[in-house]
mmCIF file of C-alpha atoms in Angstrom:
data_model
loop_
_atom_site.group_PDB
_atom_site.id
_atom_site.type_symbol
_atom_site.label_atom_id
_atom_site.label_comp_id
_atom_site.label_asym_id
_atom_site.label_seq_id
_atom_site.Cartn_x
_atom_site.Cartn_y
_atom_site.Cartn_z
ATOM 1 C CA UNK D 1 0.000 0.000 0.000
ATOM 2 C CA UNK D 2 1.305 3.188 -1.143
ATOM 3 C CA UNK D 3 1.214 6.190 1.522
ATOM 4 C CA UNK D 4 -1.050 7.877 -1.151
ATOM 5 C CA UNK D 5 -3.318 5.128 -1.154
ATOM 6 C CA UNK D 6 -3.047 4.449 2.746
ATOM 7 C CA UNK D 7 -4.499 8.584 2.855
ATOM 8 C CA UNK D 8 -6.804 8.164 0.437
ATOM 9 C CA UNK D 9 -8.106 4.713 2.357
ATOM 10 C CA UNK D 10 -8.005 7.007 5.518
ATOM 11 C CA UNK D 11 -10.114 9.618 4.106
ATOM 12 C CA UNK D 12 -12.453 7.821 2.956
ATOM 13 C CA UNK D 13 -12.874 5.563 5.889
ATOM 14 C CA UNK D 14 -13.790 9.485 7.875
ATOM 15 C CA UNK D 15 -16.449 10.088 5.407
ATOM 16 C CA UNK D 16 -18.085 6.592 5.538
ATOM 17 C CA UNK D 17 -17.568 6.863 8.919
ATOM 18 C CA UNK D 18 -19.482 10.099 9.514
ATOM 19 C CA UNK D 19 -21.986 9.442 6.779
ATOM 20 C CA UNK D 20 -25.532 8.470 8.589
ATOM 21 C CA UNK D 21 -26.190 4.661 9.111
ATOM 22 C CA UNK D 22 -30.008 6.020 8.530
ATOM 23 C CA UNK D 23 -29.317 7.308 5.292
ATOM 24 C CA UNK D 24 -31.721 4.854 2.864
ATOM 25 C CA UNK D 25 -32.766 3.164 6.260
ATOM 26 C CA UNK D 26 -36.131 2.407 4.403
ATOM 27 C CA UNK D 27 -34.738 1.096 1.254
ATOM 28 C CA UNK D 28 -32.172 -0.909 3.125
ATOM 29 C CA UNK D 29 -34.843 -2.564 5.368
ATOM 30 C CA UNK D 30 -36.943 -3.170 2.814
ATOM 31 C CA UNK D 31 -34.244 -4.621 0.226
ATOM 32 C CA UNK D 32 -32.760 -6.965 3.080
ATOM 33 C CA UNK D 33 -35.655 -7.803 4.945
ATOM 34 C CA UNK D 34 -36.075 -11.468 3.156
ATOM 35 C CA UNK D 35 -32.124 -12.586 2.857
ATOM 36 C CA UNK D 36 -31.506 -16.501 4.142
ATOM 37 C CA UNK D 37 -28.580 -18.542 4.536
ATOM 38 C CA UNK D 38 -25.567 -17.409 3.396
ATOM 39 C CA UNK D 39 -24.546 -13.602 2.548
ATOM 40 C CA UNK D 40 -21.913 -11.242 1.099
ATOM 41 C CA UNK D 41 -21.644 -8.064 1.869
ATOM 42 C CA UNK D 42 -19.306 -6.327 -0.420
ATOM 43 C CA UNK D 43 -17.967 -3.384 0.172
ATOM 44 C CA UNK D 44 -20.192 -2.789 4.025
ATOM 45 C CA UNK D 45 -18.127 0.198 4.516
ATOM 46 C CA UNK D 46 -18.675 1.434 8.148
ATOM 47 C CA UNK D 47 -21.540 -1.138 8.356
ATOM 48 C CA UNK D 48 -24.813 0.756 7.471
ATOM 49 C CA UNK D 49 -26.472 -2.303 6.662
ATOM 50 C CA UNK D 50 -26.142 -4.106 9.936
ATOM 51 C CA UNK D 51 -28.950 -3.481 11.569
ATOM 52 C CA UNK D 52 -31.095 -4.579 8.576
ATOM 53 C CA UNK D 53 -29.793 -8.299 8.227
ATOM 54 C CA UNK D 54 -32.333 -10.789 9.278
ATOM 55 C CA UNK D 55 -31.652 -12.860 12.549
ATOM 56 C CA UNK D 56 -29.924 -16.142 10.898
ATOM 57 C CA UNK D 57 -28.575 -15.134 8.429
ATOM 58 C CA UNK D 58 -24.691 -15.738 8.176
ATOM 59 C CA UNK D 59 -22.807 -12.824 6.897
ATOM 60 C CA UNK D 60 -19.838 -12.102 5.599
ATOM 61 C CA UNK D 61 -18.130 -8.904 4.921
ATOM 62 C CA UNK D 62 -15.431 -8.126 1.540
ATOM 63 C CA UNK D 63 -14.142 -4.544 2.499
ATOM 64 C CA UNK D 64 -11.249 -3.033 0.873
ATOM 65 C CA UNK D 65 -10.486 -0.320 2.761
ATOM 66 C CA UNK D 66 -8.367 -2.091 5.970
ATOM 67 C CA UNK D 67 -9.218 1.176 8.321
ATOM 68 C CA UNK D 68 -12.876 0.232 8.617
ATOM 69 C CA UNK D 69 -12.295 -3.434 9.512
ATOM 70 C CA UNK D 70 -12.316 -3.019 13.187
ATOM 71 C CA UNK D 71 -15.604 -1.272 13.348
ATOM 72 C CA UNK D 72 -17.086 -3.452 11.355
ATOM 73 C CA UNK D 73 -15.979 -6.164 13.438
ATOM 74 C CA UNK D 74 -17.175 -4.794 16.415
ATOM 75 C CA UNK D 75 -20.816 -4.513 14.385
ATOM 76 C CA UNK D 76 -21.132 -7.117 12.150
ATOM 77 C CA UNK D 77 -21.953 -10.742 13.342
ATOM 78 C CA UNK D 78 -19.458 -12.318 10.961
ATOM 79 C CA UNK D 79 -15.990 -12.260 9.632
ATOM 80 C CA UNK D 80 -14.745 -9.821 7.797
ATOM 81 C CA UNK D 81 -12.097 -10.211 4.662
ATOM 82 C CA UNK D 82 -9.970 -7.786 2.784
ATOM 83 C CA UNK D 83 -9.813 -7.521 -0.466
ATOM 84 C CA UNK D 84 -11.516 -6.125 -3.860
ATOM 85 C CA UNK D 85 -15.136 -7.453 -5.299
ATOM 86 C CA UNK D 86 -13.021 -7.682 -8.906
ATOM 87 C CA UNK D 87 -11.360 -10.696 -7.000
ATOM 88 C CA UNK D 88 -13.482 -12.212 -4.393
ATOM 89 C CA UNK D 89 -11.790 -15.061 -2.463
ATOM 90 C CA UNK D 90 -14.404 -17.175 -2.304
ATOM 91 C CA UNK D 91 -15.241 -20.481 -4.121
ATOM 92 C CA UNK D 92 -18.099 -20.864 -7.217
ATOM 93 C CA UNK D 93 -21.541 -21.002 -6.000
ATOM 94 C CA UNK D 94 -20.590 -20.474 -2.861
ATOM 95 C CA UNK D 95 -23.401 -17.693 -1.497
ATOM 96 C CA UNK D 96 -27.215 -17.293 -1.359
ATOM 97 C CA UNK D 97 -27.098 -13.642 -1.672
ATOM 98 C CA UNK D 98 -24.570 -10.776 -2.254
ATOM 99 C CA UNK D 99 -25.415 -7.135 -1.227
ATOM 100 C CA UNK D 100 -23.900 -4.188 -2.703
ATOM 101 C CA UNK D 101 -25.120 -0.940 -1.478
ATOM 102 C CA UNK D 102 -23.729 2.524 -2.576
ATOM 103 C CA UNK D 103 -20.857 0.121 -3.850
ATOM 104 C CA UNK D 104 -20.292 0.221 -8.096
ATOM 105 C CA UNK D 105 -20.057 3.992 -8.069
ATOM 106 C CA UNK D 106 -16.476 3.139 -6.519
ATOM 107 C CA UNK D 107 -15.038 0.068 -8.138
ATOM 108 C CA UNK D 108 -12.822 0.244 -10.721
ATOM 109 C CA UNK D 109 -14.506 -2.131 -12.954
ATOM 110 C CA UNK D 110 -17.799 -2.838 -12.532
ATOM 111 C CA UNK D 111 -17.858 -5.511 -15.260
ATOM 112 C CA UNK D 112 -15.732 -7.465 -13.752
ATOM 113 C CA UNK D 113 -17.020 -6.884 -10.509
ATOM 114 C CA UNK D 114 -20.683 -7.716 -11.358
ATOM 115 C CA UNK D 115 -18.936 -11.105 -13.075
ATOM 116 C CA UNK D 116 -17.402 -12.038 -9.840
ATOM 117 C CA UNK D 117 -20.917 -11.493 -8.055
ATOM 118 C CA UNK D 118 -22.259 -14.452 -10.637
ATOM 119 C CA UNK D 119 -19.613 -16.304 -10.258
ATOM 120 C CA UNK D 120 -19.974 -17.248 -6.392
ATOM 121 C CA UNK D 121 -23.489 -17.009 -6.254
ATOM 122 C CA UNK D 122 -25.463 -20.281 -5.727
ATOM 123 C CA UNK D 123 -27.913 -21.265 -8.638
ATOM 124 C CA UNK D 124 -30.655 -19.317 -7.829
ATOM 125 C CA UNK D 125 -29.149 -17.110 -5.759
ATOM 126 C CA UNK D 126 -29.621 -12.824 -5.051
ATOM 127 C CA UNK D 127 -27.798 -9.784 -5.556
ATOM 128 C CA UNK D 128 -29.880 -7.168 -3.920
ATOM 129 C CA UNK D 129 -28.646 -3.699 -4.896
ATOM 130 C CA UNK D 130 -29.104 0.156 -3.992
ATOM 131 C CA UNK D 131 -27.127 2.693 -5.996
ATOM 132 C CA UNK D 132 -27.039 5.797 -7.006
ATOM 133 C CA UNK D 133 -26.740 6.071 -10.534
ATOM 134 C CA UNK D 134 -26.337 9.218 -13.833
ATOM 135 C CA UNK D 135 -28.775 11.163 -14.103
ATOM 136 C CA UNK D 136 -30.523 11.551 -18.216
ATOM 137 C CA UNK D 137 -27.851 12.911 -20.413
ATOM 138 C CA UNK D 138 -28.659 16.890 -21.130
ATOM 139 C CA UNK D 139 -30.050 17.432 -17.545
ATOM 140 C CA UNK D 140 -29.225 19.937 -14.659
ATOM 141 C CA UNK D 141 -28.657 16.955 -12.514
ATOM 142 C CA UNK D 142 -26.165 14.965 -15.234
ATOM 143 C CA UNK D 143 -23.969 18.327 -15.689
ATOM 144 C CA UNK D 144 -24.023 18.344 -11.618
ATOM 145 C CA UNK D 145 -22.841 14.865 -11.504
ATOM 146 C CA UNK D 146 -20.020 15.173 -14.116
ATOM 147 C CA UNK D 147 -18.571 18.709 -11.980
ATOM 148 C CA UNK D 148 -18.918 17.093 -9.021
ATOM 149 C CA UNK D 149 -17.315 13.684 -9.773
ATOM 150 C CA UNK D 150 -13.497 14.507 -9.450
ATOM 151 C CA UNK D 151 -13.843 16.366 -6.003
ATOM 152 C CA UNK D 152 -16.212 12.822 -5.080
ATOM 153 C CA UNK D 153 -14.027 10.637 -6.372
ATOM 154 C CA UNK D 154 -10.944 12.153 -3.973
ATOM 155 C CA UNK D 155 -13.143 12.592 -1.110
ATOM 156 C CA UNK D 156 -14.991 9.445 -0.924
ATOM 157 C CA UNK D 157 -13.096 6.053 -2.354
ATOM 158 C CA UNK D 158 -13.424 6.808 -5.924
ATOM 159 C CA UNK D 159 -17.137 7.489 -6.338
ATOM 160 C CA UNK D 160 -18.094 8.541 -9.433
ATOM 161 C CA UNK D 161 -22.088 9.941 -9.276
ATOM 162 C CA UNK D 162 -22.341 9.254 -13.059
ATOM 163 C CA UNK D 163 -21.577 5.925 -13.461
ATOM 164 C CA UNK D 164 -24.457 3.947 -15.833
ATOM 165 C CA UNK D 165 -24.865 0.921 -13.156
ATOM 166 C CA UNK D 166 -27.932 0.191 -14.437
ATOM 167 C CA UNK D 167 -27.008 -0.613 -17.562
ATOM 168 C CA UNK D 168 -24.178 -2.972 -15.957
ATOM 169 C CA UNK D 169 -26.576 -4.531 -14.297
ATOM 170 C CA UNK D 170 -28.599 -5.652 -17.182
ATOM 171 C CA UNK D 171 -25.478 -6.861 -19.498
ATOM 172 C CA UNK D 172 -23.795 -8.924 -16.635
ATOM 173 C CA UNK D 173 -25.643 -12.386 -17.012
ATOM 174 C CA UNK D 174 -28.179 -12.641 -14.675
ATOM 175 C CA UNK D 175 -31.559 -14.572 -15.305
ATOM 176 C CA UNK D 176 -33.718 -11.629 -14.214
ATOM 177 C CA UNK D 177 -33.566 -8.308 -13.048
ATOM 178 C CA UNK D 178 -36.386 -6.142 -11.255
ATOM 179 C CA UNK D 179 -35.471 -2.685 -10.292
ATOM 180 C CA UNK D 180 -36.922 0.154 -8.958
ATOM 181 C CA UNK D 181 -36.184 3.933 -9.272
ATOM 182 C CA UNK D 182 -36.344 7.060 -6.708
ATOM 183 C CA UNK D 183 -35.204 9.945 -6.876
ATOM 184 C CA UNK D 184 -33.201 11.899 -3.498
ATOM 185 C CA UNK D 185 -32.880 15.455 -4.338
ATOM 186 C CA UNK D 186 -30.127 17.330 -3.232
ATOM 187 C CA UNK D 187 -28.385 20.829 -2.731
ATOM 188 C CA UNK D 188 -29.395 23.552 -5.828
ATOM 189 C CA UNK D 189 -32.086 21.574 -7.591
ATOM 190 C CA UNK D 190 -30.203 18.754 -8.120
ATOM 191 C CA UNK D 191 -32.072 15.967 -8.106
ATOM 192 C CA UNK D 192 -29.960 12.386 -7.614
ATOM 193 C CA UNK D 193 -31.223 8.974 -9.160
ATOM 194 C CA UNK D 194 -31.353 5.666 -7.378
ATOM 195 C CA UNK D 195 -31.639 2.540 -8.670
ATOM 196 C CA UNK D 196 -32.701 -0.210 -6.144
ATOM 197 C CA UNK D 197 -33.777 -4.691 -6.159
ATOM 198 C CA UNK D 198 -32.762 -7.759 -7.153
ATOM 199 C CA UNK D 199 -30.434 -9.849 -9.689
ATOM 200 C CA UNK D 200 -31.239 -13.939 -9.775
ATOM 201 C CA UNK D 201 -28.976 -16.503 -11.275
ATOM 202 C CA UNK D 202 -30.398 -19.438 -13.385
ATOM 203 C CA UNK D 203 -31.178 -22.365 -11.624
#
């Protein structure tokens, strides 16, 4: 780890950090209320979703950023690993879920990413989803997005507000896809969409 990257991991841990755990509480309850068995988490952050897992479930957490592990530790009810979702060191078909919240804005490629998330889930199996995605090309919001995305991206873990997840979403392989859109509006008339459900394997 470089000591630009170890500042950069450091900064971004204070954000996530000081960000709200209720921030999307309803969306998060909602979108995690039904999870069983066996679940990733990637990319839990300081460990927003929590609170939200069903009792049984068995979680497990694939954070990146190493100065967030021991809070999540003392949270989450499971172990956490280190590491990237473009590489996640776990076997084929190995989960019944993975959960990705406010997590492919940041990733550095969300193809592979996404291909990784198929790969280790069980036939069958979830990826539940809530992100933030770019707003329609030619809008107030999409020109607000584009400024905003280099101070974002230094701030908070390589964000990027304009990212078309969506789209990702729907080219990565996945049996079906349901998804839901809402809209959070923000500072100046800037209104943000979100992009939130499910992704099912075959089987």
């Amino acid at each position: 780890m470089t000591t630009r990257t170890a500042r950069g991991w450091r900064r971004a841990a204070r954000n996530r950090s000081a960000g709200g755990a209720g921030m999307y509480g309803p969306q998060r309850r909602r979108l995690l209320a039904d999870l069983t068995g066996t679940v990733l988490e990637i990319g839990p952050g300081a460990g927003a979703n929590t609170a939200h897992f069903p009792r049984g479930v068995r979680w497990l957490g694939l954070e990146p950023n190493p100065y967030l592990h021991e809070r999540l530790r003392e949270q989450a009810n499971g172990p956490v690993i280190g590491g990237a979702a473009e590489a996640i060191p776990l076997a084929d078909h190995s989960v019944d879920a993975v959960v990705g919240t406010i997590v492919l804005c940041s990733v550095e490629d969300q193809r592979r990413v996404l291909a990784e998330i198929v790969r280790v889930l069980r036939p069958g199996g979830r990826y539940v989803f809530l992100e933030h995605v770019a707003a329609p090309e030619g809008t107030w919001s999409r020109w607000a997005q584009k400024t905003v995305a280099p101070v974002s991206r230094w701030l908070d873990g390589g964000c990027d507000p304009a990212r078309e997840t969506g789209r990702a979403i729907d080219a990565a392989g996945f049996a079906r896809v349901e998804t839901e859109e809402f809209l959070l509006h923000g500072p100046f008339g800037v209104k943000i969409p979100h992009l939130t459900g499910w992704a099912s394997t075959p089987g």
